[in-house]
Short mmCIF file of C-alpha atoms in Angstrom, two decimals:
data_model
loop_
_atom_site.label_atom_id
_atom_site.label_comp_id
_atom_site.label_asym_id
_atom_site.label_seq_id
_atom_site.Cartn_x
_atom_site.Cartn_y
_atom_site.Cartn_z
CA MET A 131 -37.59 -55.93 9.66
CA ILE A 132 -39.83 -57.37 6.96
CA ALA A 133 -38.89 -55.32 3.88
CA ARG A 134 -40.66 -57.19 1.07
CA ILE A 135 -43.46 -59.70 0.66
CA SER A 136 -43.95 -61.83 -2.45
CA GLY A 137 -46.69 -64.42 -2.65
CA ILE A 138 -50.18 -65.35 -3.82
CA LEU A 139 -52.77 -62.61 -3.42
CA MET A 140 -55.56 -64.39 -1.55
CA HIS A 141 -57.81 -61.41 -0.87
CA LYS A 142 -57.77 -57.69 -1.60
CA GLN A 143 -59.81 -54.65 -0.65
CA PRO A 144 -58.88 -50.95 -0.76
CA ALA A 145 -57.49 -50.86 2.78
CA GLN A 146 -56.08 -54.35 3.26
CA VAL A 147 -54.79 -57.45 1.49
CA VAL A 148 -53.92 -61.00 2.47
CA VAL A 149 -50.86 -62.54 0.79
CA ASP A 150 -49.94 -66.24 1.11
CA VAL A 151 -46.21 -66.88 1.27
CA HIS A 152 -45.53 -70.63 1.25
CA GLY A 153 -48.51 -71.38 3.47
CA VAL A 154 -48.16 -68.39 5.78
CA ALA A 155 -50.82 -65.72 5.18
CA TYR A 156 -49.77 -62.12 5.85
CA GLU A 157 -52.40 -59.48 6.53
CA ILE A 158 -51.07 -56.22 5.07
CA GLU A 159 -52.54 -52.74 5.23
CA ILE A 160 -52.18 -50.78 2.00
CA SER A 161 -53.00 -47.40 0.49
CA PHE A 162 -55.60 -47.07 -2.23
CA ASN A 163 -52.91 -46.12 -4.73
CA SER A 164 -51.13 -49.41 -4.07
CA PHE A 165 -54.44 -51.27 -4.23
CA CYS A 166 -54.96 -49.99 -7.78
CA GLN A 167 -51.69 -51.57 -8.88
CA LEU A 168 -52.41 -55.03 -7.49
CA PRO A 169 -52.92 -58.05 -9.78
CA ALA A 170 -56.06 -60.18 -9.65
CA GLU A 171 -56.70 -62.44 -6.68
CA GLY A 172 -54.88 -65.73 -7.17
CA ASP A 173 -51.93 -64.12 -8.94
CA THR A 174 -48.52 -63.33 -7.48
CA ALA A 175 -48.24 -59.97 -5.72
CA VAL A 176 -45.10 -58.15 -4.61
CA LEU A 177 -45.26 -55.46 -1.94
CA HIS A 178 -42.52 -53.39 -0.32
CA THR A 179 -43.33 -53.37 3.38
CA HIS A 180 -42.81 -51.48 6.60
CA PHE A 181 -43.17 -53.44 9.85
CA VAL A 182 -44.50 -51.69 12.95
CA VAL A 183 -44.33 -53.30 16.40
CA ARG A 184 -46.49 -51.88 19.20
CA GLU A 185 -47.32 -53.12 22.66
CA ASP A 186 -50.77 -54.20 21.54
CA ALA A 187 -50.17 -55.16 17.91
CA GLN A 188 -47.74 -55.98 15.11
CA LEU A 189 -48.73 -54.26 11.86
CA LEU A 190 -47.45 -54.70 8.33
CA PHE A 191 -47.92 -51.89 5.79
CA GLY A 192 -47.41 -52.60 2.09
CA PHE A 193 -46.66 -50.48 -0.97
CA SER A 194 -46.52 -51.28 -4.68
CA GLN A 195 -43.76 -48.73 -5.26
CA LEU A 196 -40.61 -48.04 -3.23
CA GLU A 197 -41.23 -44.31 -3.63
CA GLU A 198 -44.54 -44.56 -1.81
CA ARG A 199 -42.94 -46.48 1.06
CA SER A 200 -40.21 -43.84 1.21
CA LEU A 201 -42.81 -41.08 1.54
CA PHE A 202 -44.69 -43.13 4.16
CA ARG A 203 -41.52 -43.33 6.26
CA ILE A 204 -41.04 -39.58 5.96
CA LEU A 205 -44.63 -38.95 7.03
CA ILE A 206 -44.50 -41.08 10.20
CA LYS A 207 -41.56 -39.00 11.44
CA VAL A 208 -43.78 -35.92 11.58
CA ASN A 209 -45.01 -35.16 15.09
CA GLY A 210 -48.57 -36.41 15.51
CA VAL A 211 -48.61 -38.54 12.35
CA GLY A 212 -48.76 -42.27 12.98
CA PRO A 213 -48.75 -45.13 10.44
CA LYS A 214 -52.55 -45.18 10.12
CA LEU A 215 -52.77 -41.46 9.34
CA ALA A 216 -49.80 -41.65 6.99
CA LEU A 217 -51.57 -44.41 5.07
CA ALA A 218 -54.78 -42.35 4.99
CA ILE A 219 -52.84 -39.44 3.50
CA LEU A 220 -51.35 -41.68 0.80
CA SER A 221 -54.84 -43.04 0.10
CA GLY A 222 -56.33 -39.56 -0.18
CA MET A 223 -53.87 -38.40 -2.85
CA ASP A 224 -50.88 -39.78 -4.71
CA ALA A 225 -47.29 -38.94 -3.78
CA HIS A 226 -46.89 -36.31 -6.49
CA ALA A 227 -50.04 -34.45 -5.42
CA PHE A 228 -49.01 -34.53 -1.76
CA CYS A 229 -45.55 -33.16 -2.51
CA TYR A 230 -47.13 -30.41 -4.62
CA CYS A 231 -49.41 -29.39 -1.73
CA VAL A 232 -46.52 -29.30 0.74
CA GLN A 233 -44.19 -27.39 -1.56
CA HIS A 234 -46.92 -24.85 -2.36
CA GLN A 235 -48.06 -24.64 1.28
CA ASP A 236 -51.55 -25.77 0.30
CA SER A 237 -52.78 -26.91 3.71
CA ALA A 238 -56.41 -26.25 2.66
CA THR A 239 -56.31 -29.22 0.28
CA LEU A 240 -54.62 -31.49 2.82
CA VAL A 241 -57.42 -30.79 5.33
CA LYS A 242 -59.89 -32.48 2.94
CA ILE A 243 -58.23 -35.84 3.64
CA PRO A 244 -60.08 -37.78 6.41
CA GLY A 245 -58.15 -37.59 9.68
CA VAL A 246 -56.09 -34.54 8.70
CA GLY A 247 -57.11 -31.50 10.73
CA LYS A 248 -56.00 -27.92 10.25
CA LYS A 249 -53.13 -28.16 12.75
CA THR A 250 -51.87 -31.43 11.27
CA ALA A 251 -52.01 -30.02 7.73
CA GLU A 252 -50.06 -26.94 8.80
CA ARG A 253 -47.51 -29.12 10.60
CA LEU A 254 -47.04 -31.26 7.49
CA VAL A 255 -46.38 -28.18 5.37
CA LEU A 256 -44.02 -26.71 7.96
CA GLU A 257 -42.00 -29.82 8.77
CA LEU A 258 -41.84 -31.39 5.31
CA GLY A 259 -41.23 -28.36 3.13
CA ASP A 260 -37.45 -28.75 3.14
CA LYS A 261 -37.45 -32.55 3.31
CA LEU A 262 -39.58 -32.94 0.18
CA ALA A 263 -37.82 -30.22 -1.80
CA SER A 264 -35.25 -32.71 -3.07
CA TRP A 265 -37.46 -35.79 -2.82
CA GLN A 266 -38.62 -37.11 -6.19
CA THR A 267 -41.07 -39.77 -7.15
CA GLY A 268 -41.17 -41.95 -10.22
CA ASP A 269 -43.39 -44.75 -11.34
CA ASN A 270 -40.49 -46.63 -12.99
CA GLY A 271 -42.80 -47.44 -15.84
CA GLY A 272 -45.24 -49.02 -13.40
CA GLY A 273 -48.12 -46.64 -14.16
CA GLN A 274 -51.67 -47.93 -14.29
CA SER A 275 -51.27 -49.90 -17.51
CA GLY A 276 -50.45 -53.09 -15.59
CA VAL A 277 -53.50 -52.91 -13.34
CA ILE A 278 -55.86 -55.83 -13.77
CA LYS A 279 -59.34 -54.46 -13.31
CA PRO A 280 -62.15 -56.71 -12.16
CA THR A 281 -65.24 -57.08 -14.29
CA LEU A 282 -68.10 -55.68 -12.24
CA SER A 283 -71.56 -54.39 -13.02
CA THR A 284 -72.06 -50.67 -12.51
CA VAL A 285 -74.29 -51.30 -9.47
CA SER A 286 -71.74 -53.60 -7.84
CA ALA A 287 -68.88 -51.24 -8.64
CA GLN A 288 -70.84 -48.32 -7.15
CA SER A 289 -71.57 -50.23 -3.95
CA GLU A 290 -67.99 -51.41 -3.53
CA ALA A 291 -66.60 -47.96 -4.28
CA GLU A 292 -68.86 -46.36 -1.64
CA SER A 293 -67.85 -48.99 0.93
CA ALA A 294 -64.18 -48.44 0.11
CA LEU A 295 -64.46 -44.67 0.59
CA VAL A 296 -66.17 -45.18 3.94
CA ALA A 297 -63.34 -47.54 4.92
CA LEU A 298 -60.89 -44.78 3.97
CA GLY A 299 -62.59 -42.44 6.44
CA TYR A 300 -65.18 -40.54 4.41
CA LYS A 301 -68.77 -40.20 5.64
CA PRO A 302 -71.38 -42.44 3.91
CA VAL A 303 -73.34 -39.48 2.49
CA GLN A 304 -70.12 -37.87 1.25
CA ALA A 305 -68.99 -41.16 -0.32
CA ALA A 306 -72.34 -41.75 -2.07
CA LYS A 307 -72.39 -38.25 -3.50
CA ALA A 308 -68.80 -38.52 -4.77
CA VAL A 309 -69.33 -41.94 -6.37
CA THR A 310 -72.54 -40.78 -8.07
CA ALA A 311 -70.62 -37.89 -9.60
CA ALA A 312 -67.85 -40.27 -10.66
CA ILE A 313 -70.33 -42.54 -12.43
CA ARG A 314 -71.42 -39.61 -14.59
CA SER A 315 -67.82 -39.31 -15.80
CA ALA A 316 -67.24 -43.06 -16.15
CA PRO A 317 -70.60 -44.90 -16.52
CA HIS A 318 -68.89 -48.26 -17.08
CA GLY A 319 -65.92 -47.69 -14.79
CA SER A 320 -64.57 -50.38 -12.48
CA CYS A 321 -64.57 -50.04 -8.71
CA GLU A 322 -60.99 -48.69 -8.83
CA ASP A 323 -61.94 -46.16 -11.51
CA LEU A 324 -64.86 -44.87 -9.46
CA ILE A 325 -62.82 -44.57 -6.27
CA ARG A 326 -60.03 -42.75 -8.08
CA LEU A 327 -62.46 -40.29 -9.68
CA SER A 328 -64.31 -39.82 -6.39
CA LEU A 329 -61.11 -39.01 -4.50
CA LYS A 330 -60.08 -36.59 -7.21
CA GLY A 331 -63.45 -34.87 -7.02
CA MET A 332 -63.34 -34.53 -3.22
CA ILE A 333 -59.78 -33.14 -3.19
#
């Protein structure tokens, strides 16, 4: 089991990063929430990981916070929820928001996440209600204050934000509309800012 990766962040995008550890480059799939907490490319990144071995692939999933990895591991135990869908759920909303939806049986909001259908949303609420009742999250002071935001023009940020939302499973038209609305709220926002506002607006 690979539980933690620490190395030089060679490349990052909302759904995936590449981290160099003493000459060995690890391709790691991440949630958008973890992406927002990454340092700049070229700096040292630390990710808590979950290693999945399948017949056709070996996949490494990374998380900036232990709490998010903990929730990921709870999600993949739900019938019909695999690692990819679990990561999509954690990209669609943060851990606190997800727990709130489950505890308040708000399956209607969960359905808005790409890949989550009505039956899956209802199953999440049903199976995780008791499990998440005593589960707590905490940012351990990590917050967003330590995020290093890239300097991008508004046009570039808009384009990258739309591409990121499409990569997360949203339709191009839906992504463009959401990012346009986000720009009205944050005209000079970074790519991460626009994605975060877009996701909030769609949920």
